[in-house]
Coordinates of C-alpha atoms in Angstrom, one line a residue:
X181 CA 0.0 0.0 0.0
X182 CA 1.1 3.4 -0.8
X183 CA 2.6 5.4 2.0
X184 CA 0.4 8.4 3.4
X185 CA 1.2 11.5 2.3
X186 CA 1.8 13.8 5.2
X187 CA 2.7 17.5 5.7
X188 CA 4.3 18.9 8.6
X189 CA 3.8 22.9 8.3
X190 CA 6.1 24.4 11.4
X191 CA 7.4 28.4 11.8
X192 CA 4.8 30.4 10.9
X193 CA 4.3 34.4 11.6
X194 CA 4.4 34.4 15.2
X195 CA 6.4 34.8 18.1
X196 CA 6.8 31.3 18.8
X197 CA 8.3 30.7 15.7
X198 CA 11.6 29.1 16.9
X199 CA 9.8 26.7 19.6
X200 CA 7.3 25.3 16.3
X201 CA 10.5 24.5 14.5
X202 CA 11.7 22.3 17.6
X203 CA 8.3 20.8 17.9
X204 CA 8.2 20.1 14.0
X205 CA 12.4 18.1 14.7
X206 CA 10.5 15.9 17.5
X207 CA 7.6 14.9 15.2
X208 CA 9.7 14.4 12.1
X209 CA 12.0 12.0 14.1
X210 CA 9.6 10.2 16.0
X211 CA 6.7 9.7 13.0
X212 CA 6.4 5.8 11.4
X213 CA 8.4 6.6 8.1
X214 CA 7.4 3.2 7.0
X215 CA 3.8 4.3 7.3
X216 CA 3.9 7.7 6.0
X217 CA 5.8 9.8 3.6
X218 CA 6.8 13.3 5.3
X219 CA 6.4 16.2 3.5
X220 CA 8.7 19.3 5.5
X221 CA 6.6 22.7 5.2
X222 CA 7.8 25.9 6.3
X223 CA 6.8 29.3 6.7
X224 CA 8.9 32.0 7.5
X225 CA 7.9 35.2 9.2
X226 CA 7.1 37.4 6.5
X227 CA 4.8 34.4 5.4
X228 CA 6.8 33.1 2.6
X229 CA 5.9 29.3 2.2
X230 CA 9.3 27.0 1.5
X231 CA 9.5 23.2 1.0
X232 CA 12.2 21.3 2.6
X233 CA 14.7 18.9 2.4
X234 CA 15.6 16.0 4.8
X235 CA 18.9 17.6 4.8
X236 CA 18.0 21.1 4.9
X237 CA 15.5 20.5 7.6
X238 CA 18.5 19.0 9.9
X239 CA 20.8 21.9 9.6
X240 CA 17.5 24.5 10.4
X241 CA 16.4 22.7 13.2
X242 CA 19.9 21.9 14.7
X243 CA 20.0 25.4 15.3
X244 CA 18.7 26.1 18.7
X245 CA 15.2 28.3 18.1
X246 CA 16.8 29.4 14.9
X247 CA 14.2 31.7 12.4
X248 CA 13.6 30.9 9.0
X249 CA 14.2 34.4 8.4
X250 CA 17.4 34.1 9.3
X251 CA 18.1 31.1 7.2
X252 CA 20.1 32.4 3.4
X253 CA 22.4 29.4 2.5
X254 CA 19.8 27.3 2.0
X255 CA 17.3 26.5 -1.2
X256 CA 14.5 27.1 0.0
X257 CA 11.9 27.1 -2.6
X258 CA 9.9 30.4 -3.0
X259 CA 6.0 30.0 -3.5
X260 CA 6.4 31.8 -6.7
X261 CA 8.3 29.5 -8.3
X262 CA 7.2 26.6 -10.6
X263 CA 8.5 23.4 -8.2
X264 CA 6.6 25.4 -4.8
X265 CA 4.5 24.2 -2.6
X266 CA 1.5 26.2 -3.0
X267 CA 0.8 27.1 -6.7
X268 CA -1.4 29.3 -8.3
X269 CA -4.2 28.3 -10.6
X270 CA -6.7 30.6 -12.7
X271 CA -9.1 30.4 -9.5
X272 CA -7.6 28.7 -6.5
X273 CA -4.6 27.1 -5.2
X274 CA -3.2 23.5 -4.8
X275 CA -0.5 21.6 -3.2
X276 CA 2.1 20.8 -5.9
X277 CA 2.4 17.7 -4.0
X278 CA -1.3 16.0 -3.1
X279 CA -1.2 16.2 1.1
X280 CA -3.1 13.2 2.8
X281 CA -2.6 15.1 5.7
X282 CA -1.3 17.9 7.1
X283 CA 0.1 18.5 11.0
X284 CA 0.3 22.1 11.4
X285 CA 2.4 22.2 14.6
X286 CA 2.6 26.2 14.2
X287 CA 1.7 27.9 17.6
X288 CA 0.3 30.8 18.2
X289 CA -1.4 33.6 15.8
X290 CA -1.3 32.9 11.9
X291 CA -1.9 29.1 13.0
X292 CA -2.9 28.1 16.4
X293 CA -5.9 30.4 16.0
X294 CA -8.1 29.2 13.4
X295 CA -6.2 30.7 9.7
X296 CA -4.4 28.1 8.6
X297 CA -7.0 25.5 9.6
X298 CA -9.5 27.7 7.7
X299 CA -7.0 27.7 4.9
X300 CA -6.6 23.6 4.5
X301 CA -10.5 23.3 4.9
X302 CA -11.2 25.2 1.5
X303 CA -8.3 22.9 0.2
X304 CA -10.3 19.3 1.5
X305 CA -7.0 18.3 3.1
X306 CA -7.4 16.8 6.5
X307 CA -5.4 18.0 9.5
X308 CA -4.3 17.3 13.0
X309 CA -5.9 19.3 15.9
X310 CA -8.8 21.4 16.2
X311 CA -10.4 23.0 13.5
X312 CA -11.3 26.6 12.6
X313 CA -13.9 27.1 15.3
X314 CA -12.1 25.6 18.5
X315 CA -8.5 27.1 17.1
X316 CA -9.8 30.4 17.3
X317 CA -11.5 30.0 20.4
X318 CA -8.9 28.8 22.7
X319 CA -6.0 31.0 21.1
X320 CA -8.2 34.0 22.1
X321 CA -7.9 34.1 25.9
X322 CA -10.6 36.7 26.9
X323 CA -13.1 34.3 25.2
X324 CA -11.5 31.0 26.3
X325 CA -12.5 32.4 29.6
X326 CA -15.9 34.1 29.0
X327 CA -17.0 30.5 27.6
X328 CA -15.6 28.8 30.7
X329 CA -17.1 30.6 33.0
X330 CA -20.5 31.1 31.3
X331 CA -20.6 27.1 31.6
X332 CA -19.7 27.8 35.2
X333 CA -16.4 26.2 34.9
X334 CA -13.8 27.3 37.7
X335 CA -11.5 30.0 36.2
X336 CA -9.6 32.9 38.2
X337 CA -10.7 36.6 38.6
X338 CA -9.6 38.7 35.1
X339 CA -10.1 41.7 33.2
X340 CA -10.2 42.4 29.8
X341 CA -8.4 45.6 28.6
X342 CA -8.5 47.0 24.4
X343 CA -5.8 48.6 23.3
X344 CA -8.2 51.9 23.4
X345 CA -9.2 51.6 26.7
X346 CA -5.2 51.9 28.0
X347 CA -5.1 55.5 29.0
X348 CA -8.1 54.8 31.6
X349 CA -6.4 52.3 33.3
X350 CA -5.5 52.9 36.7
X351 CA -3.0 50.4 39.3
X352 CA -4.8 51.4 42.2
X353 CA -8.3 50.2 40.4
X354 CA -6.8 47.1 39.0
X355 CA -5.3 46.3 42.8
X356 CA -8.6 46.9 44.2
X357 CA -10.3 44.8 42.0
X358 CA -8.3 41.8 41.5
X359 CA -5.9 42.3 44.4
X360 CA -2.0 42.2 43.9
X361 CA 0.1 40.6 42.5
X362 CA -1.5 40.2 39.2
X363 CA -0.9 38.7 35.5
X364 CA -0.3 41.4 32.5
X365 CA -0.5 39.2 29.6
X366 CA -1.6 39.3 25.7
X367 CA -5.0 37.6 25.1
X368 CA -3.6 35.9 21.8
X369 CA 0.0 34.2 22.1
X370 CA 1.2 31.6 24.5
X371 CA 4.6 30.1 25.7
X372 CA 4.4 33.1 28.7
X373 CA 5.6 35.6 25.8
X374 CA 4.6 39.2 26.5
X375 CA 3.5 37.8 29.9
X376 CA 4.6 40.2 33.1
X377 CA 3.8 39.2 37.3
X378 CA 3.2 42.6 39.0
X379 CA 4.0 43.1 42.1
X380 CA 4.2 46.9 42.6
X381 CA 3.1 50.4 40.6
X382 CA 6.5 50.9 39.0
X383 CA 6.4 47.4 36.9
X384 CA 2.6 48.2 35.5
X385 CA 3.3 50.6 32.7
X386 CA 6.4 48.6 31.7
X387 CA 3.8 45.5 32.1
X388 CA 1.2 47.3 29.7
X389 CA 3.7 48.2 27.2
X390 CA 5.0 44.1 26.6
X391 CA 1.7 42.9 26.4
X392 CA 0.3 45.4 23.9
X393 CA 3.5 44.8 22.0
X394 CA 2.2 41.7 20.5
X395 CA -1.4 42.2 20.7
X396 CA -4.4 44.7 20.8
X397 CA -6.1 43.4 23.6
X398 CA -4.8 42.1 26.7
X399 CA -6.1 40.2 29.8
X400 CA -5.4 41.1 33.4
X401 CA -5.3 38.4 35.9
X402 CA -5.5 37.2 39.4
X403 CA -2.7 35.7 40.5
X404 CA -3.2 33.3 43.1
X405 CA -0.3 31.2 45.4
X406 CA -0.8 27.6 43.1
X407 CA 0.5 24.5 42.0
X408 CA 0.8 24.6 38.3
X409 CA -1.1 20.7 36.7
X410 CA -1.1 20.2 32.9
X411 CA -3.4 17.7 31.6
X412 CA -4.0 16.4 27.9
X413 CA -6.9 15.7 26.4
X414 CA -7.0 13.4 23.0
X415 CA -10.3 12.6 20.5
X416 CA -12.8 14.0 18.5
X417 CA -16.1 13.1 19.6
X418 CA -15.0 10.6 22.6
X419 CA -12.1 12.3 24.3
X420 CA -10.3 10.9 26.9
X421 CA -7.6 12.6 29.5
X422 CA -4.4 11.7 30.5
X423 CA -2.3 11.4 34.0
X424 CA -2.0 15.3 35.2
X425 CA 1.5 16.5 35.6
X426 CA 3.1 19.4 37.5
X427 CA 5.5 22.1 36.7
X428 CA 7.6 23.5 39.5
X429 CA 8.8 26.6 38.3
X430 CA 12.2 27.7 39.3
X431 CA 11.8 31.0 38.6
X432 CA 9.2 33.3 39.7
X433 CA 6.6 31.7 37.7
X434 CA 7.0 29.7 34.3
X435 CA 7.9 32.2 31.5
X436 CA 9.2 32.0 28.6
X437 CA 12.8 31.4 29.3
X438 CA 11.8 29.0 32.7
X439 CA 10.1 26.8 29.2
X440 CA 12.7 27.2 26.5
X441 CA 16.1 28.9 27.5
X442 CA 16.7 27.6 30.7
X443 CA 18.2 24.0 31.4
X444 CA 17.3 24.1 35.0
X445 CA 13.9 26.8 34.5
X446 CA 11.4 23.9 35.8
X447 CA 11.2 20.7 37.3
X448 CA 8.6 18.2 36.1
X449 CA 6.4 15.8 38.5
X450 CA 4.7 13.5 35.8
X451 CA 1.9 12.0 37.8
X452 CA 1.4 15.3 39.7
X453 CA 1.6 14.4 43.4
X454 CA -2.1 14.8 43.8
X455 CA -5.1 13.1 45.4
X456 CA -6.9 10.7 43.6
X457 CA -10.2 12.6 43.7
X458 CA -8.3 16.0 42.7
X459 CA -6.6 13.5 39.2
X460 CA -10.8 13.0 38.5
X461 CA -11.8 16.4 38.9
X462 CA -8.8 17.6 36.7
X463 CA -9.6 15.5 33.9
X464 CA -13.4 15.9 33.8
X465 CA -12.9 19.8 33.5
X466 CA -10.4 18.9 30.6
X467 CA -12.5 17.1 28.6
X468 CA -15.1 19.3 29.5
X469 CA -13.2 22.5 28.5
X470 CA -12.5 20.8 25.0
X471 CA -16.3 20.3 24.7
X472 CA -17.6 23.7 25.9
X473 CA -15.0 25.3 23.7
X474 CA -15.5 23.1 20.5
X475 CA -11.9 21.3 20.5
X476 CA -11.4 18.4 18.9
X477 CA -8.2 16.2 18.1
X478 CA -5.6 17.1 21.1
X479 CA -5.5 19.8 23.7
X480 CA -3.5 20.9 26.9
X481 CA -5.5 21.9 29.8
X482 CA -3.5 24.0 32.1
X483 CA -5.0 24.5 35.6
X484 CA -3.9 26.0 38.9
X485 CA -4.4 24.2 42.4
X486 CA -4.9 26.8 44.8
X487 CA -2.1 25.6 47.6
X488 CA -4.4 27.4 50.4
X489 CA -7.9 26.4 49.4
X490 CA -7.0 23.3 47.2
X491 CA -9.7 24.6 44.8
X492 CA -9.1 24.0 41.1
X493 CA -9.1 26.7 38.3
X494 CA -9.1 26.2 34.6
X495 CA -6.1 28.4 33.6
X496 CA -5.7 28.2 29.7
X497 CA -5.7 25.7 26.6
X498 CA -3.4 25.0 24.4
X499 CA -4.7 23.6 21.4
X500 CA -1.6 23.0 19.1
X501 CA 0.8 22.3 22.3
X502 CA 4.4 22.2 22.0
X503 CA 6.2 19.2 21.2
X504 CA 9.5 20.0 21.7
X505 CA 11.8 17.8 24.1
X506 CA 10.4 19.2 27.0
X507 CA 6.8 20.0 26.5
X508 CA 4.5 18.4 28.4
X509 CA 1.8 17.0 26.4
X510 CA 3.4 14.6 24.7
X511 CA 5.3 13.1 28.2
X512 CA 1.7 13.2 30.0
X513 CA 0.8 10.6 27.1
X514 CA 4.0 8.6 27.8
X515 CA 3.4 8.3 31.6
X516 CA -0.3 7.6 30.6
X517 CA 0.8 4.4 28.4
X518 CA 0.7 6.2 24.8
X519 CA 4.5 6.7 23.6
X520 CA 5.5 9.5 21.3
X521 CA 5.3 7.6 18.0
X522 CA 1.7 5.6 18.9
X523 CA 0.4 9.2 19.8
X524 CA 1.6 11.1 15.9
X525 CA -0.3 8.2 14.5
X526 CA -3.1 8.6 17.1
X527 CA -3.7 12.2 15.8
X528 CA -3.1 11.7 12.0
X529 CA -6.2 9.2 12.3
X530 CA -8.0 11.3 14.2
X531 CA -7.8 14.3 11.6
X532 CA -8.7 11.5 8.7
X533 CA -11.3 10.6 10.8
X534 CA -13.1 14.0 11.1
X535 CA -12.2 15.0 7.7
X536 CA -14.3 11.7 6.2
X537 CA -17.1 12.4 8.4
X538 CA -17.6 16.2 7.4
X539 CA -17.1 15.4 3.9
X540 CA -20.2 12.8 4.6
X541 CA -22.1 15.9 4.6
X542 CA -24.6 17.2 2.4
X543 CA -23.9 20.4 0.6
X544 CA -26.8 21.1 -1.5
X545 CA -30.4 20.5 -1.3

């Protein structure tokens, strides 16, 4: 039988450009290449679209968080060009290559959130994760929360701030309200970029500043003193949860460089140390979470376990998580009995799976 054709589209136009490329070298190396045929996808930061070799791939990715943007001595292949990926037709576009599949491990804006998933539904191609509804969704944090807490799931005290509404914010209002410290963060990124903990009036402007940097609207959130638990969630319409773990920051709390940069930045406790009642409760909000906010595929369910009250909190999803060497989503699966390479496959069904039931559907009358 004839291999299946797979894409796997990493970089992309956000800030966590360099951490997709890293989770793009763990899925390349760990996918059955006796089962499917890899097709290497790229897309810079201006958006330029470039096909990869084996080879080429390698010397990008060997380079720690290296950009594509950054990349000259390599031929890349420009979308223009007759031998590109995407070429033009009089009214659409097509792979130059026919995609069985694609895994779009890009995370954050331009691919986390809805466009690119939007982008390979109009093409018929399958693809791992979410699709254009529940992308959008949980990148956007202000309404990843609204939804949660609408369907009265636990989540902490937050405000929503537009980029408009900057000059009437006030310290003294936001410390009233949600007490202090609190989280200054963008409402569409991840990996704790743009993210600030303040703890007094002369860090909030500075605070205001990196979060509008990379987005128009930020959130403003409680902080509370809590364990941090990651759970993963995997399945389309019958979803099932995995063994929670826990990240013990070393820093102050787990930012960007705690995640990516520093060696020593976290220590992981995969199972969390937790009751056996407090695992249930964790995964039933999971898999709840993904429901309520129209997730299908894989997700990571962060939460926060209040080391006073012991209460639980949603915190955020993640619904393209990292897969580099240290992310959690794809260890959880390990410790819950799914290696690395029996998981890749898990999701490539699941995306052919979905994609043969919605093209089941009628679309005339």
């Amino acid at each position: 039988m004839r291999k299946i054709r797979i894409g796997i589209l990493f970089g992309g136009q956000s800030a966590e450009h360099e951490v997709s490329i890293q989770s793009a070298k763990n899925i390349f190396a760990a996918i059955d290449k006796t089962k499917y045929e890899v097709i290497l996808i790229g897309i810079s930061k201006k958006g330029k679209w470039f096909q990869f070799s084996q080879e080429e791939f390698n010397k990008l990715a060997d380079q720690r968080y290296q950009s594509l943007d950054k990349i000259t001595e390599f031929s890349l292949l420009n979308a223009k060009e007759k031998s590109s990926l995407i070429t033009p037709s009089e009214n659409n576009f097509y792979f130059s290559k026919k995609l069985d599949v694609v895994f779009p491990i890009l995370h954050g804006p331009y691919g986390e959130d809805g466009t690119v998933q939007g982008l390979l539904k109009l093409l018929h191609i399958p693809f791992v994760g979410a699709s254009v509804l529940g992308s959008a969704v949980g990148m956007d944090k202000d309404v990843t929360k609204r939804l949660l807490r609408d369907a009265n799931l636990p989540v902490v005290r937050f405000k929503v701030v537009n980029v408009r509404e900057r000059s009437d914010l006030r310290f003294r209002a936001i410390k009233e309200e949600l007490g202090i410290p609190f989280f200054v963060k963008p409402a569409n990124l991840g990996s704790s970029i743009g993210v600030t903990k303040v703890n007094k009036m002369s860090e909030f402007e500075k605070a205001l500043d990196q979060a509008f940097c990379y987005d128009r609207k930020i959130l403003i959130e409680e902080a509370i003193n809590a364990r941090e638990i990651e759970c993963s969630v995997l399945g389309n319409d019958e979803k099932i949860a995995s063994q929670p773990g826990e990240i013990i920051p070393t820093h102050e709390f787990y930012d960007y460089e705690a995640k990516y940069i520093d060696e020593n930045g976290a220590k992981f406790e995969i199972p969390a140390k937790i009751s056996t009642q407090q695992i249930k409760t964790i995964q039933e909000l999971a898999i709840r979470a993904c429901t309520v906010l129209c997730v299908e595929g894989m997700a990571r369910v962060d939460f926060f376990l209040d080391k006073k009250t012991e209460k639980i909190y949603i915190n955020e999803i993640n619904t393209l998580p990292g897969f580099t060497n240290i992310s959690m989503y794809p260890k959880l699966w390990e410790a819950s009995g799914i290696p690395y390479v029996e998981l890749i496959d898990r999701l490539i069904r699941l995306a052919l799976e979905r994609h043969s039931k919605e093209q089941s559907l009628k679309t005339n009358r």
